[in-house]
Short mmCIF file of C-alpha atoms in Angstrom, two decimals:
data_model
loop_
_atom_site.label_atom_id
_atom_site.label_comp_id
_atom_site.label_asym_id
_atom_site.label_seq_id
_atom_site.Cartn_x
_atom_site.Cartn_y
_atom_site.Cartn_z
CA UNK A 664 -4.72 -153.07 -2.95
CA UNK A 665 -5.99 -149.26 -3.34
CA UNK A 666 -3.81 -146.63 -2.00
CA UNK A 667 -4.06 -145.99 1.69
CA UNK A 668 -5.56 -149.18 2.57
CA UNK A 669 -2.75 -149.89 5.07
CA UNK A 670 -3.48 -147.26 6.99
CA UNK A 671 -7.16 -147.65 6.90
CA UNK A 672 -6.03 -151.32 8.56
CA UNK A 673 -3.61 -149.70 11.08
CA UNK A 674 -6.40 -147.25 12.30
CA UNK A 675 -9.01 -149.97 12.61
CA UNK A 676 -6.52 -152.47 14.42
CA UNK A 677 -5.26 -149.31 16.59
CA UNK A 678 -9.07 -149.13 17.55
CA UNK A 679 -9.75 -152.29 18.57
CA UNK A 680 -6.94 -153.07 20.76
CA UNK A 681 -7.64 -149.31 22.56
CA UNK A 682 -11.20 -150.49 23.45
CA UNK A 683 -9.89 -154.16 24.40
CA UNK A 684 -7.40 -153.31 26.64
CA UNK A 685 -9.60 -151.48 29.47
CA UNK A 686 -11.20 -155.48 29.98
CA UNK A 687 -10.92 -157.22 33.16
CA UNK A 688 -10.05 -160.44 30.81
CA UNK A 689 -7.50 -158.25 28.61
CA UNK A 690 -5.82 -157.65 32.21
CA UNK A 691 -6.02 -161.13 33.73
CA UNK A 692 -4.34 -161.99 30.51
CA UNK A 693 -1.44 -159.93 31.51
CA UNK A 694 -1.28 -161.15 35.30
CA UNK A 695 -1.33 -164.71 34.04
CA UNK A 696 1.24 -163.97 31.46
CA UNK A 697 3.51 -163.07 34.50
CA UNK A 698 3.35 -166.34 36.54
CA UNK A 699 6.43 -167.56 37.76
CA UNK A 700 6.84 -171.13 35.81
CA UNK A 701 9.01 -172.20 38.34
CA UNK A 702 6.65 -172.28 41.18
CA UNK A 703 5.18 -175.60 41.66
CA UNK A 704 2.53 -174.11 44.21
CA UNK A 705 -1.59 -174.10 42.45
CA UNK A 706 -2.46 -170.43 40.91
CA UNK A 707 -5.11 -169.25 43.47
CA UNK A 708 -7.14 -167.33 41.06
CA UNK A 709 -8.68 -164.01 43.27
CA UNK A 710 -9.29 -162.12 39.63
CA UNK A 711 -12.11 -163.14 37.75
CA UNK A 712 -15.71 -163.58 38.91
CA UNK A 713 -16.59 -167.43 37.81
CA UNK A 714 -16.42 -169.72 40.75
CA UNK A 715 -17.94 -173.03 38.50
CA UNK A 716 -14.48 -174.73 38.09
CA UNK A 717 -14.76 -175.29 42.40
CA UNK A 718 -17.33 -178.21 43.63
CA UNK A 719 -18.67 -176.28 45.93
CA UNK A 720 -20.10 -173.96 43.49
CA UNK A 721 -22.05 -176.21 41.37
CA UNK A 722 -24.97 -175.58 39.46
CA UNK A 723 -28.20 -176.77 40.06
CA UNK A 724 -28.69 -180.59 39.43
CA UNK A 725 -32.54 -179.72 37.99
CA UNK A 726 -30.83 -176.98 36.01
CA UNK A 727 -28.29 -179.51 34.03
CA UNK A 728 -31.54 -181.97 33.94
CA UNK A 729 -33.44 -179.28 31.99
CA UNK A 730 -30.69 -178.75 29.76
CA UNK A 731 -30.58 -182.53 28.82
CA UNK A 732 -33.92 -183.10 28.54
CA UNK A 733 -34.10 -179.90 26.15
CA UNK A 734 -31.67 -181.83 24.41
CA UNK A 735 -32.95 -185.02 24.11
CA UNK A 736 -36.45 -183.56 22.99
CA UNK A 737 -34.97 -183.09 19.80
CA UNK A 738 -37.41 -179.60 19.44
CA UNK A 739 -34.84 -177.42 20.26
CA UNK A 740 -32.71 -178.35 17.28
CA UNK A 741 -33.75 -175.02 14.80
CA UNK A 742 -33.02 -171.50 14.04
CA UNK A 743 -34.70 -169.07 17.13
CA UNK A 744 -36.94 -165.63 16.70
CA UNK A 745 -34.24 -163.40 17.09
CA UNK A 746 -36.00 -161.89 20.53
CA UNK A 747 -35.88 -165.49 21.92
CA UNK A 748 -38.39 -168.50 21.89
CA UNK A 749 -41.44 -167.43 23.63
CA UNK A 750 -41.78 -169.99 26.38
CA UNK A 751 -38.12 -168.75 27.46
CA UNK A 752 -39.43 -165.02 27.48
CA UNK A 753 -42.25 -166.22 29.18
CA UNK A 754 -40.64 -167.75 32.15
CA UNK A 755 -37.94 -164.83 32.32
CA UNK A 756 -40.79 -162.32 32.63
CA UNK A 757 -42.28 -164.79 35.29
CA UNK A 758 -39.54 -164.70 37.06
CA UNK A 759 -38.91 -161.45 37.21
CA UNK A 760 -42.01 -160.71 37.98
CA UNK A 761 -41.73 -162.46 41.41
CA UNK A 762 -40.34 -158.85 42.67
CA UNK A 763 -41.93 -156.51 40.91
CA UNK A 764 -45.15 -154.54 41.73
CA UNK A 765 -46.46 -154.44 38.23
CA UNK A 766 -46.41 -157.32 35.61
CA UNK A 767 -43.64 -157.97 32.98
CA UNK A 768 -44.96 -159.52 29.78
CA UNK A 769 -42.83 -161.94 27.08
CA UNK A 770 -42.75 -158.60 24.74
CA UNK A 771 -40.64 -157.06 27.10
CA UNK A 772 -37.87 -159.51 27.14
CA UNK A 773 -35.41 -159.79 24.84
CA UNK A 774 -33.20 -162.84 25.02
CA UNK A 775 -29.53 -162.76 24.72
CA UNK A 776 -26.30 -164.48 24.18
CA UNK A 777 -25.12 -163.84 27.86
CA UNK A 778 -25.70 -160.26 30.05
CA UNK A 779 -22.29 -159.11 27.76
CA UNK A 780 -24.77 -159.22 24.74
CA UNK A 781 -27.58 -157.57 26.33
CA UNK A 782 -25.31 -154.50 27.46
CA UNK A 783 -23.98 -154.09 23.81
CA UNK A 784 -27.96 -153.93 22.43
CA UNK A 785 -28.44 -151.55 25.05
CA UNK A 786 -25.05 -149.47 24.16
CA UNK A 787 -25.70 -149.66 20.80
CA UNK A 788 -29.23 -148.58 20.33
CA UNK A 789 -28.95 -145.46 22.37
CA UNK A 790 -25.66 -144.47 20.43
CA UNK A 791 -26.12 -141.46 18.24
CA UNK A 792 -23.69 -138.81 17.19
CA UNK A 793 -23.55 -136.26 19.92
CA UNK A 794 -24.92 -138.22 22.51
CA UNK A 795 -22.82 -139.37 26.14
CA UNK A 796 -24.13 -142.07 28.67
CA UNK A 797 -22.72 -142.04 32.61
CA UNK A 798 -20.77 -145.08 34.01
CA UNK A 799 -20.08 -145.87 37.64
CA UNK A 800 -16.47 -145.43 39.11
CA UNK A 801 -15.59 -148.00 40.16
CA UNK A 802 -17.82 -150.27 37.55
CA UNK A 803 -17.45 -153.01 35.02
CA UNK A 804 -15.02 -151.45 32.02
CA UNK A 805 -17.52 -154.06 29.39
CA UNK A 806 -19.28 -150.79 29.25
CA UNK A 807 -16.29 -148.60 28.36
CA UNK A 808 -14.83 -151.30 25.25
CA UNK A 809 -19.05 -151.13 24.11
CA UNK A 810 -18.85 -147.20 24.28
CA UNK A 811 -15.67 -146.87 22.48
CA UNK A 812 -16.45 -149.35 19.41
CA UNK A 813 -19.98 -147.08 19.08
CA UNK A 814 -18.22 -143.47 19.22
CA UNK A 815 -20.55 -143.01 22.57
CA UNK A 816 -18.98 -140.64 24.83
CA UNK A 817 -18.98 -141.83 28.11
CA UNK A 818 -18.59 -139.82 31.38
CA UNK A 819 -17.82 -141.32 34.91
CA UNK A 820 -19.82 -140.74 38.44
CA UNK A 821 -18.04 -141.69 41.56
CA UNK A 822 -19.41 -144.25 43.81
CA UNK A 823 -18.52 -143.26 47.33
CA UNK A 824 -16.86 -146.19 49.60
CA UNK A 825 -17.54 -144.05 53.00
CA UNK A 826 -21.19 -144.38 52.02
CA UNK A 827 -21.24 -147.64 51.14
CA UNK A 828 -20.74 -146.93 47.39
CA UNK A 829 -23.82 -145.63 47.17
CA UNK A 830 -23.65 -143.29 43.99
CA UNK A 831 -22.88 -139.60 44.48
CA UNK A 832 -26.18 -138.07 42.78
CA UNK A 833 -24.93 -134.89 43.08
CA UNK A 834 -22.10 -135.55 40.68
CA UNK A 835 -24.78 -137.22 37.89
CA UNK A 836 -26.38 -133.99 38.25
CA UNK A 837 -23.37 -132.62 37.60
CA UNK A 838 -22.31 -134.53 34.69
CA UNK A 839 -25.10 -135.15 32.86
CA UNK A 840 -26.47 -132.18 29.95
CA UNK A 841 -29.23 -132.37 27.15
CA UNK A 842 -27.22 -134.93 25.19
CA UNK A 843 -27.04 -137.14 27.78
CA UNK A 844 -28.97 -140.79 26.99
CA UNK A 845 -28.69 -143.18 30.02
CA UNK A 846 -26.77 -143.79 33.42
CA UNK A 847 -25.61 -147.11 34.53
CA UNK A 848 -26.02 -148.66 37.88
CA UNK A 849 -24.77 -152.50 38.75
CA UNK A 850 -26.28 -153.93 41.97
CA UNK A 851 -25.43 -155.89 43.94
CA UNK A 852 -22.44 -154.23 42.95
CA UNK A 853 -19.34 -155.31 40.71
CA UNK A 854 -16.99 -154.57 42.12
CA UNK A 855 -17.27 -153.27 45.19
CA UNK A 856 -19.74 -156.31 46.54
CA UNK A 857 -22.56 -153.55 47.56
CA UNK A 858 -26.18 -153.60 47.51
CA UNK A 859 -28.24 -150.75 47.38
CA UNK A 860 -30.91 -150.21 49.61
CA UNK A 861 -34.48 -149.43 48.50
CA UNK A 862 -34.28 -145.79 49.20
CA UNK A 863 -31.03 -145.02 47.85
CA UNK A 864 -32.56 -146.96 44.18
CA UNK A 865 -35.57 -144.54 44.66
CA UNK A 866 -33.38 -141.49 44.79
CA UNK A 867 -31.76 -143.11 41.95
CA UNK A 868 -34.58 -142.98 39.59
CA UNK A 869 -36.04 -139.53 40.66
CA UNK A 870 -32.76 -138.20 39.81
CA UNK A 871 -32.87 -140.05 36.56
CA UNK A 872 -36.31 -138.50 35.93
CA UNK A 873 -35.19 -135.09 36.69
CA UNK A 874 -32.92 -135.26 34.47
CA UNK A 875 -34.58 -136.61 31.76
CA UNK A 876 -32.16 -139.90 31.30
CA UNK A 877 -33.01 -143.92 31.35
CA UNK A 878 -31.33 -146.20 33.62
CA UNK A 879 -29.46 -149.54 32.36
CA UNK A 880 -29.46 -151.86 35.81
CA UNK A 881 -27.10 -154.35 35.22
CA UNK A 882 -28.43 -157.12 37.73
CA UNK A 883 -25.98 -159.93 36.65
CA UNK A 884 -25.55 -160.69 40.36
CA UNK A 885 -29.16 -160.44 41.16
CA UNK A 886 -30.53 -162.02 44.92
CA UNK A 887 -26.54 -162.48 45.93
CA UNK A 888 -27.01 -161.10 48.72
CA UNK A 889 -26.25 -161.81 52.55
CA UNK A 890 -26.05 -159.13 54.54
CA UNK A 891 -29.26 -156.70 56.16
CA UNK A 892 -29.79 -154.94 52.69
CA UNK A 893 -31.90 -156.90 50.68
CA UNK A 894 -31.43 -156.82 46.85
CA UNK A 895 -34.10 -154.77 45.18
CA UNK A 896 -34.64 -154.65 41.36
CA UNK A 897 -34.13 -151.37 39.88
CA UNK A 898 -37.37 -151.92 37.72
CA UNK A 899 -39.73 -151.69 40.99
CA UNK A 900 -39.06 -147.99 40.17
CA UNK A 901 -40.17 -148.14 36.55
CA UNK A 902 -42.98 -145.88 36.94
CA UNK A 903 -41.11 -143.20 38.03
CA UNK A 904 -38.17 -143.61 35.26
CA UNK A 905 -37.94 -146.46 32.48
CA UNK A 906 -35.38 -149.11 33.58
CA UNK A 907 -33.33 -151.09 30.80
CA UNK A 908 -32.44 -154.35 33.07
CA UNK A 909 -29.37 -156.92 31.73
CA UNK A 910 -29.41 -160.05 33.41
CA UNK A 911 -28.70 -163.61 33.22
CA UNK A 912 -28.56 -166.72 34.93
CA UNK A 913 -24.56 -167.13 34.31
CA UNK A 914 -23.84 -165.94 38.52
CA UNK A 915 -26.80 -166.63 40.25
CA UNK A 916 -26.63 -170.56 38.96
CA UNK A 917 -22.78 -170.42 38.15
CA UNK A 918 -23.02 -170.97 34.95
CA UNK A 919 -21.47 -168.47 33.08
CA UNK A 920 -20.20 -170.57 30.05
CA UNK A 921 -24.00 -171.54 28.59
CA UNK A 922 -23.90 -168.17 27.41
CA UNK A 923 -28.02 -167.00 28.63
CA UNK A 924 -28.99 -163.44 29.27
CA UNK A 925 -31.72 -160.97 28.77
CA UNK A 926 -32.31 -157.04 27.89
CA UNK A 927 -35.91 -156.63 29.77
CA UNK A 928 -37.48 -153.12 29.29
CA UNK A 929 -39.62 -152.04 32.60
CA UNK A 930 -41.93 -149.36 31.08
CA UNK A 931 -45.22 -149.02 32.41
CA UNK A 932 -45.73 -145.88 31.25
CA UNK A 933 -44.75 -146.79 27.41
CA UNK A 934 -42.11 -144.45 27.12
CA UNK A 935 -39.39 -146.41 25.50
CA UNK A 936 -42.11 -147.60 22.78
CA UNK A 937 -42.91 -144.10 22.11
CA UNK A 938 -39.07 -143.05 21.59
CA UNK A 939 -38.59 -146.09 19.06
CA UNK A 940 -36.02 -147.77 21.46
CA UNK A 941 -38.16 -151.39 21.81
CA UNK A 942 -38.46 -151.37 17.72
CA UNK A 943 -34.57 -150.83 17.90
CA UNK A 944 -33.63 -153.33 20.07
CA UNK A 945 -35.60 -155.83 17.51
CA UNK A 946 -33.90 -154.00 14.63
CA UNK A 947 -30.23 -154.57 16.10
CA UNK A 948 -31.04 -158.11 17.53
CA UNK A 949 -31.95 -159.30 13.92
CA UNK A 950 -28.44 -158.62 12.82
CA UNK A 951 -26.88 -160.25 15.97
CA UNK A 952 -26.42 -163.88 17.54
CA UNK A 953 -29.09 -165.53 19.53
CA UNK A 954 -28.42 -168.13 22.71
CA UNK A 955 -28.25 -171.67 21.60
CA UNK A 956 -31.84 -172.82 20.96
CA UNK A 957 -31.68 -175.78 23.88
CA UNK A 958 -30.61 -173.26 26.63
CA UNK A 959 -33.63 -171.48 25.98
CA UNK A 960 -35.44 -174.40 25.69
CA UNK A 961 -34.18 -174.98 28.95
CA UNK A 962 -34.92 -171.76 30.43
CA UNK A 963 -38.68 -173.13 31.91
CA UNK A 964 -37.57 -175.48 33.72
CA UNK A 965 -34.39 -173.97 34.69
CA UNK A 966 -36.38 -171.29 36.70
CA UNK A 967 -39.50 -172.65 37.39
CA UNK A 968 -37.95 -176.00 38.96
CA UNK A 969 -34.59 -174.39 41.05
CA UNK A 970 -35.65 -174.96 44.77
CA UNK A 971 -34.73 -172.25 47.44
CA UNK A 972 -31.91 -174.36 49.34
CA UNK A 973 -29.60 -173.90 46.27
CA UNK A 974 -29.65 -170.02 46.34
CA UNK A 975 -29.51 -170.55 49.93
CA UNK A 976 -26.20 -172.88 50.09
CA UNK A 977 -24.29 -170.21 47.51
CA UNK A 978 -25.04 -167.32 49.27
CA UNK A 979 -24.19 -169.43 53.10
CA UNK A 980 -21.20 -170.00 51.56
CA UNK A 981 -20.33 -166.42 49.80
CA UNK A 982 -20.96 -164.86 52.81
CA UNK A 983 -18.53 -167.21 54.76
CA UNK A 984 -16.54 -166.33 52.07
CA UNK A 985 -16.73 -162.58 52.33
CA UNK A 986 -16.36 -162.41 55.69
CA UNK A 987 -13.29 -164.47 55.96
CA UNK A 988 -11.77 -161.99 52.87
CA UNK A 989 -13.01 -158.96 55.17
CA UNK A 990 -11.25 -160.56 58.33
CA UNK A 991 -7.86 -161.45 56.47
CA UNK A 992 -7.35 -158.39 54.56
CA UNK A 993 -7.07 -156.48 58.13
CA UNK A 994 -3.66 -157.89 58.65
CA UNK A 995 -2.14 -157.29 55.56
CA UNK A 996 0.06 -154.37 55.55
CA UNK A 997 -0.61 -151.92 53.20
CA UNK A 998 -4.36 -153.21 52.14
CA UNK A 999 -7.74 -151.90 53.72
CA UNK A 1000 -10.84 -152.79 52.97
CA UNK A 1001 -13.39 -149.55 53.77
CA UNK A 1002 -16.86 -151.82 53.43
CA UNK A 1003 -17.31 -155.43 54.30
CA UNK A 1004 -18.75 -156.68 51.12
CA UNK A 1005 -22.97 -157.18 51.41
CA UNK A 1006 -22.78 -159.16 47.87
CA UNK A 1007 -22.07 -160.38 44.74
CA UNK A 1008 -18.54 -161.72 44.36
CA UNK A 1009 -16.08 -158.95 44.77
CA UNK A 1010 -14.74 -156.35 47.52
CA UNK A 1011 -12.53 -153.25 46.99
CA UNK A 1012 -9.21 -152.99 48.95
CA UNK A 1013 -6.81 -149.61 49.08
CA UNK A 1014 -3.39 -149.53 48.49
CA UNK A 1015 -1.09 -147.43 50.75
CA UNK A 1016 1.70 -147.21 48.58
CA UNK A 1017 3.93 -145.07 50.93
CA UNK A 1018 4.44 -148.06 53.18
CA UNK A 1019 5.64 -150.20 50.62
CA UNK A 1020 9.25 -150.44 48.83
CA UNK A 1021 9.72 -150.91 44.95
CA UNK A 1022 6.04 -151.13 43.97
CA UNK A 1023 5.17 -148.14 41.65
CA UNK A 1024 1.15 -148.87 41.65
CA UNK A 1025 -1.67 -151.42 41.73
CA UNK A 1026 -0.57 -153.16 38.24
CA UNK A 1027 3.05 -153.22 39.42
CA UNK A 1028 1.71 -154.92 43.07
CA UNK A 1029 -0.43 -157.23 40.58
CA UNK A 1030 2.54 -158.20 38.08
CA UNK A 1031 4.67 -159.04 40.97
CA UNK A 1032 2.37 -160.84 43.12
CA UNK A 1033 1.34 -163.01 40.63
CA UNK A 1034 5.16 -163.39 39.62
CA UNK A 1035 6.40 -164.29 43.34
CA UNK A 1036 3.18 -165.61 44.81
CA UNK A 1037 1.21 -167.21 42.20
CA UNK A 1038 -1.62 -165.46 43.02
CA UNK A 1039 -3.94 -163.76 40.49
CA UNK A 1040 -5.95 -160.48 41.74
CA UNK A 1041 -7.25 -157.67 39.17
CA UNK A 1042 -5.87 -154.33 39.82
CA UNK A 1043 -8.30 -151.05 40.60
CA UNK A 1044 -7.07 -149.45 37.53
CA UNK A 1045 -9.00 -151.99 35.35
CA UNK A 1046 -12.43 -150.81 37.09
CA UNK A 1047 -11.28 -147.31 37.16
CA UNK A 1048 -9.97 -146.99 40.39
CA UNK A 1049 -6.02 -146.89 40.28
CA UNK A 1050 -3.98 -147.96 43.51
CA UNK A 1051 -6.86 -150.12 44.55
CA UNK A 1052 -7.45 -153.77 44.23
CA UNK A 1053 -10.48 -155.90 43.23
CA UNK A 1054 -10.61 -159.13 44.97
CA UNK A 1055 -13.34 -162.22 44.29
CA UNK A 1056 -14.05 -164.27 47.21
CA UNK A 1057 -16.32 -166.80 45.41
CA UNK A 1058 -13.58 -169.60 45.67
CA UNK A 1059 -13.53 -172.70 48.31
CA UNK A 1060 -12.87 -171.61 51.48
CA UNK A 1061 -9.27 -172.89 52.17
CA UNK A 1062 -8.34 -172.08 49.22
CA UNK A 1063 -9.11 -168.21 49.68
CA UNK A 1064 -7.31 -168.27 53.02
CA UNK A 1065 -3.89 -169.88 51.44
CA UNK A 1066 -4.37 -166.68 48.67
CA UNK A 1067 -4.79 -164.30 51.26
CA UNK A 1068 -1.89 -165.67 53.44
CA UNK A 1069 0.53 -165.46 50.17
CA UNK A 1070 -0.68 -161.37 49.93
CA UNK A 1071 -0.06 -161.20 53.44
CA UNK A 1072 3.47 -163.07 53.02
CA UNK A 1073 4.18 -160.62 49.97
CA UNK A 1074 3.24 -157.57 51.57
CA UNK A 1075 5.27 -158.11 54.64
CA UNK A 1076 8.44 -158.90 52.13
CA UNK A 1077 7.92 -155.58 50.08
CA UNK A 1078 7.12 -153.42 53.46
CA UNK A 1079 9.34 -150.53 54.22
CA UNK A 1080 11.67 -151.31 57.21
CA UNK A 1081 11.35 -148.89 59.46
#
């Protein structure tokens, strides 16, 4: 072993386990870690954002048929074009297309091993030295772990809860200088369950324009939505900015173990082509993984087949789900929710720590309701918002109403007697 080689292993170990630790699973890891053995009552899991494991969140029956017969074909069985098979990038673009005023085409889809895969392309193409990209606070910390392994600098821009968490433009203005690349939004949101409203994304890209920067749109929750804003693509405002969209069908069809996302560039005007970024993203993806063959076999008939009363029983029942979260959280001491959720899986509630006795923050309320309660919810400080909590509603009804009722029970023990 050459000299110094132990410390060259310490530094890169040191590394990883700084960039790993800001992830909602690193966290969840910790809560679950802290379960009380003893307690014979079910874990009601209020953490993490995959609601397949409940039967009333089942995929698609046409989707699992497409899988099987991609299967059976037995012409699904070799080695993919790194980019993805073309009928799969076909029918993505298709289906994108559906809401978009100008046409997508195969060659601007890139397929990928999940939407985690398609934000570390994006990450790591526009990393150079020198160069920052702006993240959403709140926002998903994925983006943070991808910045740190690829020496990015990142910078955060508030989103604002008394406004809906729309994003505070002023502050991207603000924050961003010549070296900055890209800014980030995620709608419908994750984690604060918002949607954006066609104006707001407008003002969105014209500030991204001004400013000279791309936009990544991370629609991994795209059309969950169920309340009077409707969810609008970010790429119907390509023309004015280029939009790098990540996306898969892992939320909208609850299947978020097959492991099937996208990169899509929307780029009428042929900017990203002109600053070498698509030839990049073909560089990068021909040293990386690519989705299992047969999922993307399955992709066709996956989207082309998936009738409207599917998306239309999740959403009935995430918006029962939401508002039953909204309704509960009012009588809990201590918790407040500022913005009934509109979408996607998640809402933000705020801590008043002065009311409550021998809880330091949001990780120590976490630690110890998960210790007493069995009950798992993901502290604000893993999304960059500390004394805050992030709660997921997409689980069966009754069994979201026992969680709640155990906060409820905790918060009342740890109150402060007047």
């Amino acid at each position: 072993m050459e000299k110094g080689s132990r410390n060259w292993g310490f530094q890169a170990k040191k590394s990883i386990n700084t960039a790993s630790a800001v992830t909602v699973r690193g966290v969840l890891t910790a809560l679950m870690e802290n379960l009380n053995t003893d307690d014979e009552r079910t874990v009601v899991p209020l953490g993490h954002g995959d609601p397949s494991v409940f039967p009333s969140f089942r995929t698609a029956s046409v989707a699992e048929d497409a899988v099987v017969h991609a299967l059976r074909s037995a012409t699904h069985n070799h080695y993919p074009p790194t980019v993805g098979i073309l009928p799969a990038r076909r029918a993505v673009a298709d289906y994108l297309n559906r809401d978009l005023p100008y046409k997508l085409s195969p060659d601007d889809i890139y397929l990928t091993l999940g939407c985690r895969q398609a934000i570390e392309v994006a990450i790591q193409v526009l990393a150079h030295p020198g160069a920052n990209i702006l993240f959403p606070k709140p926002g998903f910390p994925y983006y943070e772990a991808r910045a740190t392994y690829c020496h990015l600098e990142f910078r955060h821009f508030d989103l604002l809860p008394e406004k809906g968490w729309e994003v505070d433009l002023e502050a991207v203005e603000a924050l961003a200088d010549e070296n900055t690349v890209a800014m980030v939004i995620i709608n419908p949101g994750n984690p604060c369950g918002n949607v954006f409203s066609y104006q707001h994304l407008k003002k969105v890209a014209e500030t991204a324009r001004k400013l000279g920067i791309l936009v990544i749109a991370d629609e991994v929750y795209a059309h969950l939505a169920f309340e009077s804003n409707s969810y609008v693509p970010m790429g119907v405002f390509g023309s004015i900015v280029p939009v790098l969209t990540v996306g898969s069908i892992s939320k909208r069809w609850i299947v978020p173990g097959w492991g099937m996302g996208w990169l899509v560039t929307t780029d009428p005007n042929g900017i990203l082509r002109d600053l070498g970024i698509v030839e990049s993203f073909k560089s990068y993806l021909n040293i990386s993984t690519a989705p299992a063959t047969f999922i993307q076999g399955a992709i066709p008939g996956i989207l082309e087949n998936t009738k409207d009363d599917f998306f239309s029983k999740i959403n009935g029942i995430l918006k029962e789900a939401a508002d039953i979260c909204y309704d509960r959280i009012q009588s809990i001491p201590c918790v407040s929710c500022p913005r009934k959720p509109e979408g996607s899986m998640f809402l933000m509630a705020k801590l008043n720590l002065s009311s409550l006795e021998g809880i330091i923050d949001d990780m120590d309320f976490c630690l110890k309701l998960a210790r007493e309660e069995s009950v798992i919810v993901l502290p604000g400080v893993a999304v960059g918002m500390k004394n805050w909590l992030r709660i997921t509603f997409a689980v069966e009804p009754l069994i979201l109403e026992d969680g709640l009722e155990r906060i409820k029970a905790f918060a009342k023990r740890h109150v402060k007697k007047q």
